[in-house]
mmCIF file of C-alpha atoms in Angstrom:
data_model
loop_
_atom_site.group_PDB
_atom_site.id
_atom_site.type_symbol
_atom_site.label_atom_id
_atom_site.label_comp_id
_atom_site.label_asym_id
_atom_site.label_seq_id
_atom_site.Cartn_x
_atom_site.Cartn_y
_atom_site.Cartn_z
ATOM 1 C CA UNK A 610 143.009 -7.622 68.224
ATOM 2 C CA UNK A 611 142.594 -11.016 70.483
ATOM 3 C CA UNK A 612 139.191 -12.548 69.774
ATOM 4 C CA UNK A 613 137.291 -14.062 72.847
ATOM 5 C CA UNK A 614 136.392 -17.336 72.769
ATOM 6 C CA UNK A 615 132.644 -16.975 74.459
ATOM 7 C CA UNK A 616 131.938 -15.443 71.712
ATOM 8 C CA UNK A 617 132.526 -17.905 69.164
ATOM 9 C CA UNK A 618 131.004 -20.588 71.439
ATOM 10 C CA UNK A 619 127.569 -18.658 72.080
ATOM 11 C CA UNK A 620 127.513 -18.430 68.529
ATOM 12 C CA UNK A 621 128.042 -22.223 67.755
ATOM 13 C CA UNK A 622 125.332 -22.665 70.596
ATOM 14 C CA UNK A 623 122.523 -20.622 68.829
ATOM 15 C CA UNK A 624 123.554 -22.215 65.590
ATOM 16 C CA UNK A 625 122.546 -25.633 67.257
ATOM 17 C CA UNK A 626 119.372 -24.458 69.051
ATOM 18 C CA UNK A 627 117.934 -23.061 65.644
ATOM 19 C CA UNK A 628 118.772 -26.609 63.939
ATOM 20 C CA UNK A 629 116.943 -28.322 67.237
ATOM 21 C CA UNK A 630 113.600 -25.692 66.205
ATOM 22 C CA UNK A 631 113.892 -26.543 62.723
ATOM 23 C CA UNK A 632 114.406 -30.674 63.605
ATOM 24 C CA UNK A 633 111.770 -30.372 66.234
ATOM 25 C CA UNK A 634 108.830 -28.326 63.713
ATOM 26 C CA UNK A 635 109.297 -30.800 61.483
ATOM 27 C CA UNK A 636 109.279 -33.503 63.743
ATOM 28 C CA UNK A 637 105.848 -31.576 64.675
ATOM 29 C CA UNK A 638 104.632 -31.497 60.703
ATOM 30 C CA UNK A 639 105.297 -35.186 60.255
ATOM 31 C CA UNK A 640 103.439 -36.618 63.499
ATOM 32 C CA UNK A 641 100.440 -34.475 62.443
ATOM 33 C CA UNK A 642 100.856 -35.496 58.407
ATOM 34 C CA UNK A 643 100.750 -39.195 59.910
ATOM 35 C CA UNK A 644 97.755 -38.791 62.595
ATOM 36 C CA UNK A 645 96.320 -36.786 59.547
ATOM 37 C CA UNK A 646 96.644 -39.888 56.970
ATOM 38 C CA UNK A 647 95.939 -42.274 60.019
ATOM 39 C CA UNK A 648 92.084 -40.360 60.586
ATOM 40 C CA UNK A 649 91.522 -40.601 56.659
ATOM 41 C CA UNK A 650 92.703 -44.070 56.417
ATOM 42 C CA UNK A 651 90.581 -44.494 59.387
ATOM 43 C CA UNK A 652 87.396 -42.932 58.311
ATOM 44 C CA UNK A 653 87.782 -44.883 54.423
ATOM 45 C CA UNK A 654 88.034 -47.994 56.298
ATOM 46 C CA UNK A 655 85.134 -46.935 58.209
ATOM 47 C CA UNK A 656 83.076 -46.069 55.357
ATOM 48 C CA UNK A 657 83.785 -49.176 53.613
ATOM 49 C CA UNK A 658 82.313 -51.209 56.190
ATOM 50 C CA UNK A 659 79.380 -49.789 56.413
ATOM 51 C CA UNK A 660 79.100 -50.558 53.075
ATOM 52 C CA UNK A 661 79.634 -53.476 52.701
ATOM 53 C CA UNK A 662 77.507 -54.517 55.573
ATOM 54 C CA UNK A 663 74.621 -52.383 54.716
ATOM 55 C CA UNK A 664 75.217 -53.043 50.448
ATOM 56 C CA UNK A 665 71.990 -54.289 48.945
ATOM 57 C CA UNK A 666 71.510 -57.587 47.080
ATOM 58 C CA UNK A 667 71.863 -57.735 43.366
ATOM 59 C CA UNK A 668 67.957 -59.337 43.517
ATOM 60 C CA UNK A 669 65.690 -58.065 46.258
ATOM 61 C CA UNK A 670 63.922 -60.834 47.615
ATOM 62 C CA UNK A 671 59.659 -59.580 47.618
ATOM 63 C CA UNK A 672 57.442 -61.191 48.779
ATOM 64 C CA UNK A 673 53.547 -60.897 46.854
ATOM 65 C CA UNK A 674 52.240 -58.984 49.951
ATOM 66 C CA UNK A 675 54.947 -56.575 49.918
ATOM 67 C CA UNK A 676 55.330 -56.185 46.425
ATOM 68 C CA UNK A 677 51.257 -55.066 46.025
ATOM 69 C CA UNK A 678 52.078 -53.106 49.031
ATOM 70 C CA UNK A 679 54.502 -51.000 47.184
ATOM 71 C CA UNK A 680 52.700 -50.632 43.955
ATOM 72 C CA UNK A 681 49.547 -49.565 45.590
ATOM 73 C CA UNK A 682 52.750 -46.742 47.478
ATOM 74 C CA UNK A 683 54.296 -46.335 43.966
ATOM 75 C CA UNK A 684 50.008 -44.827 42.663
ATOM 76 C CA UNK A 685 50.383 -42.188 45.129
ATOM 77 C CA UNK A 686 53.558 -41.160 44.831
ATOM 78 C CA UNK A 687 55.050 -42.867 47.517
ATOM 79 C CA UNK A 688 58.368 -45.374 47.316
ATOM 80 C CA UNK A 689 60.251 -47.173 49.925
ATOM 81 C CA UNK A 690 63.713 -46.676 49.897
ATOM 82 C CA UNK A 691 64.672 -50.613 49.096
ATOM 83 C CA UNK A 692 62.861 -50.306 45.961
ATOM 84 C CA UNK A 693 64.061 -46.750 45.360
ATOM 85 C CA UNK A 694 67.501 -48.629 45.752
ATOM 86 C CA UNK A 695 66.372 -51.186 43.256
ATOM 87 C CA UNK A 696 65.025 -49.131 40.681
ATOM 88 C CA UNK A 697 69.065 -46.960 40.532
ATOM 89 C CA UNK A 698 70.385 -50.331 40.072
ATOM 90 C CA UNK A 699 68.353 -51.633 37.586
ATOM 91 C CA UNK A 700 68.941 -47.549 35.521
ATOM 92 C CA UNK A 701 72.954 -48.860 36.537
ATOM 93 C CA UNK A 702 72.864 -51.511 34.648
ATOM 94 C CA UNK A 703 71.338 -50.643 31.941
ATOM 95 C CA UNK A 704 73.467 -47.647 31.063
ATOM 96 C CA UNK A 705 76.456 -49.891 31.655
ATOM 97 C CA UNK A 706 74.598 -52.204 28.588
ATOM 98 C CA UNK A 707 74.548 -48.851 26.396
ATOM 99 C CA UNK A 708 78.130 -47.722 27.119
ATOM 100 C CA UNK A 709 79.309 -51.776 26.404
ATOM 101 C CA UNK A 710 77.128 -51.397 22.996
ATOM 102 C CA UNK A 711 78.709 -47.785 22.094
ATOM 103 C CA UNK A 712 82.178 -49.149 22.591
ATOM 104 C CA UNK A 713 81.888 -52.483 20.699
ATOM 105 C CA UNK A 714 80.625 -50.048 17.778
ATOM 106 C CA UNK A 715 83.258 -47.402 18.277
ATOM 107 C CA UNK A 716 85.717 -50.643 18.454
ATOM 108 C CA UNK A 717 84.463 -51.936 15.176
ATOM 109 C CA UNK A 718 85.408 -49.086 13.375
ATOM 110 C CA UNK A 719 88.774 -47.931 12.911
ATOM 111 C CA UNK A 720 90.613 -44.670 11.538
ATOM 112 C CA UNK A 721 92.306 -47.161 8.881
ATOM 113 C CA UNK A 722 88.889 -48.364 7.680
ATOM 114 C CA UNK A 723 87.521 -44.263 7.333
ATOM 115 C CA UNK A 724 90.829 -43.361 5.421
ATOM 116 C CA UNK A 725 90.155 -43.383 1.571
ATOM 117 C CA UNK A 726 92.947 -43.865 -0.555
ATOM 118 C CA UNK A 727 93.843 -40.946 -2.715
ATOM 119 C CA UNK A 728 93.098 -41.505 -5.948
ATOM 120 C CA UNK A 729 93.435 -39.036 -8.876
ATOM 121 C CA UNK A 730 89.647 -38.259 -11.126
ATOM 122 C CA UNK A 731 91.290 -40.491 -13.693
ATOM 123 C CA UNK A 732 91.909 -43.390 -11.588
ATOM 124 C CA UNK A 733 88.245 -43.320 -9.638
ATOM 125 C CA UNK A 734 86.934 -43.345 -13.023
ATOM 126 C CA UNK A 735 88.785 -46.586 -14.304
ATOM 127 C CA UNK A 736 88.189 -48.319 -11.031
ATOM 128 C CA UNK A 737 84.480 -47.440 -11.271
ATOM 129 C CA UNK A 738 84.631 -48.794 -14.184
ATOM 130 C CA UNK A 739 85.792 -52.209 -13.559
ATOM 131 C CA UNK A 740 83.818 -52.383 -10.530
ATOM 132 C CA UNK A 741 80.629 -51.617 -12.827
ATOM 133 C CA UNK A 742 82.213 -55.003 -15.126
ATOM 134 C CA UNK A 743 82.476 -57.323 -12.127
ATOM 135 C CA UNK A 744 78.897 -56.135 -11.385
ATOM 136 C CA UNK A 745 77.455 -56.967 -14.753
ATOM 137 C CA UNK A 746 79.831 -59.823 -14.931
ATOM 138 C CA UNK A 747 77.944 -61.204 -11.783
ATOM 139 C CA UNK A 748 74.807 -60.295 -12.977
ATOM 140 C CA UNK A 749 74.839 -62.080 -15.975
ATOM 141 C CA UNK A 750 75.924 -65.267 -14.275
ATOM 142 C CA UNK A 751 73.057 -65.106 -12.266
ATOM 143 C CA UNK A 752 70.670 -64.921 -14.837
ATOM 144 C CA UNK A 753 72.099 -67.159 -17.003
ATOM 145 C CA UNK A 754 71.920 -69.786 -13.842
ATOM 146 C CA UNK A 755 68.042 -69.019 -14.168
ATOM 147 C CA UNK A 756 67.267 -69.243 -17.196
ATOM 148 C CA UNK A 757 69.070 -72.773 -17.569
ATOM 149 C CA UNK A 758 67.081 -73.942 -14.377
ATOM 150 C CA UNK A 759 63.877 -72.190 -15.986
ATOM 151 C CA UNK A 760 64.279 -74.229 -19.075
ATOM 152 C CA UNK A 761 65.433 -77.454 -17.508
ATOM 153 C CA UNK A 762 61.808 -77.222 -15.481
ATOM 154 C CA UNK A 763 60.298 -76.945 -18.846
ATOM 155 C CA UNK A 764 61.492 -79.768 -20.500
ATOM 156 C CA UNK A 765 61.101 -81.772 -17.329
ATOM 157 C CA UNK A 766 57.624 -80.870 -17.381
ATOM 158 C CA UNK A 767 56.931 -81.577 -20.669
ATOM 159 C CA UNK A 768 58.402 -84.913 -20.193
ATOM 160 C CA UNK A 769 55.677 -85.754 -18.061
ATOM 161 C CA UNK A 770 52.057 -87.519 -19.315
ATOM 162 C CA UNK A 771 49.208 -84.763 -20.239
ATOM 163 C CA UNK A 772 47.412 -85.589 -16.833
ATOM 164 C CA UNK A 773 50.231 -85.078 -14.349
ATOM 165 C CA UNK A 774 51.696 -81.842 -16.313
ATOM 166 C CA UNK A 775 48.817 -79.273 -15.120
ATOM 167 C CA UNK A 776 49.738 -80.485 -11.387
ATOM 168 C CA UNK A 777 52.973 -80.352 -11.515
ATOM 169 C CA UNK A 778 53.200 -76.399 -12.868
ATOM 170 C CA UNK A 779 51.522 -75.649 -9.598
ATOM 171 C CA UNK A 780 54.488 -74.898 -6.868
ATOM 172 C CA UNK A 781 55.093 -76.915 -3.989
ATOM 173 C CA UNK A 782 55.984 -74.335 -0.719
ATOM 174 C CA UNK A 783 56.373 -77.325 1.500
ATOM 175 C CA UNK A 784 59.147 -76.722 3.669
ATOM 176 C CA UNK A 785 62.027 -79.492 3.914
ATOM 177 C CA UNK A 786 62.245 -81.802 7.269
ATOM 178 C CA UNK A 787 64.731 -80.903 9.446
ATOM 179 C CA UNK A 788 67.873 -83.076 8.646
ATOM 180 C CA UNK A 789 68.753 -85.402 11.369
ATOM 181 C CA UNK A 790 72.536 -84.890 13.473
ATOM 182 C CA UNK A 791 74.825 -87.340 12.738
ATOM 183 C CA UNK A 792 74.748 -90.323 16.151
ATOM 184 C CA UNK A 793 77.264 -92.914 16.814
ATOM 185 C CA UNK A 794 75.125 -95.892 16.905
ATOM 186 C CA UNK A 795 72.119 -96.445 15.191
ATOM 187 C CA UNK A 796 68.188 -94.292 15.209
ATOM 188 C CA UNK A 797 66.173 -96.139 17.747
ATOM 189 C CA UNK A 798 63.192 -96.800 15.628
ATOM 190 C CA UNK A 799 59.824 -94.865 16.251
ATOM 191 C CA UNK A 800 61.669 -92.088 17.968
ATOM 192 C CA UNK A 801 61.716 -88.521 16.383
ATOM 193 C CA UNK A 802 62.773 -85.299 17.360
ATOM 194 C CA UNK A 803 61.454 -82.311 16.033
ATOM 195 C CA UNK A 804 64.506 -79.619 15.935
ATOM 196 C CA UNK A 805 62.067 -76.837 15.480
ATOM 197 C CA UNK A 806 60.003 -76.637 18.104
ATOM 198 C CA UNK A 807 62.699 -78.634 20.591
ATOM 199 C CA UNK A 808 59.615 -81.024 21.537
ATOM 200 C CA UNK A 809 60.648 -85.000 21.937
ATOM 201 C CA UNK A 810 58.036 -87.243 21.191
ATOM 202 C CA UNK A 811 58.583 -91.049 22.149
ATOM 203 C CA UNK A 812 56.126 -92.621 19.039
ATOM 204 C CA UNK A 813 56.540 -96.207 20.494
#
């Protein structure tokens, strides 16, 4: 049977329009995904603006008038919306302070340090044990420490004439002077510092 040619032609034809529908929808779907993104990107850049011209200081400047103003507002209820403004930042920050806190404490802790070793009942008992020696061990040091000072305070006392004995079993709380910081060149003399109250005195 001859085939006709028109026929196979009419066929490549509608082949051809379909793939110019398909090209051109899609065509359609990508200029509207880009105007899409472009209003978005548009409207974030927008809104970022306006923020940042309309963010508030860190520290609201308040004058005395104003600030009675808004106390006298803040015993009836009322609040203006700077200090409204203030008040979330200063709640901002101070939750930020907790979380820091909760994670340096979380931080300090690790799995490695909760993890006991397992140890049999046998073992725990004999390292009990020693740990009980050291203790004692420690403890007896200590005391023996005081009881040589104890005595040494005797015998120094005793040492002393009858008068001067009576006064010098009575116990002197006076605290020691600050030590003075090491200086490259010589104390200027009648100049102290007191380090503990951070007051210079000039005793010329």
């Amino acid at each position: 049977m001859q085939a006709y040619p028109y026929a196979k032609a009419s066929k490549d034809e509608d082949v051809k329009k379909k793939k110019k529908k398909k090209e051109k929808k899609k065509e359609k779907k990508k200029s509207a995904r880009t105007s899409e993104e472009g209003v978005r990107d548009r409207v974030r850049f927008d809104d970022l603006v306006t923020k940042a011209l309309n963010a508030p200081s860190p520290v609201r400047h308040v004058t005395q008038k104003e600030r009675t103003r808004e106390q006298e507002m803040e015993k009836y209820g009322l609040m203006t919306k700077e200090r409204q403004i203030e008040l979330d930042q200063i709640k901002a920050r101070e939750k930020a302070k907790e979380k820091e806190k909760k994670g340096k404490g979380a931080e300090g802790v690790s799995a490695e340090d909760n993890d006991m070793p397992n140890l049999t009942k046998e073992e725990g008992m004999r390292l009990a044990k020693e740990y009980s020696r050291l203790l004692m061990r420690e403890d007896r040091k200590l005391h023996a420490g005081e009881t040589i000072r104890l005595r040494l305070k005797n015998e120094a006392i005793a040492a002393l004439p009858s008068h001067l004995q009576a006064a010098a079993r009575i116990p002197d709380m006076t605290p020691f002077p600050p030590l003075s910081p090491a200086t490259l060149t010589p104390p200027i003399p009648g100049f102290t510092y007191e380090f503990t109250s951070g007051n210079v005195e000039d005793q010329l």
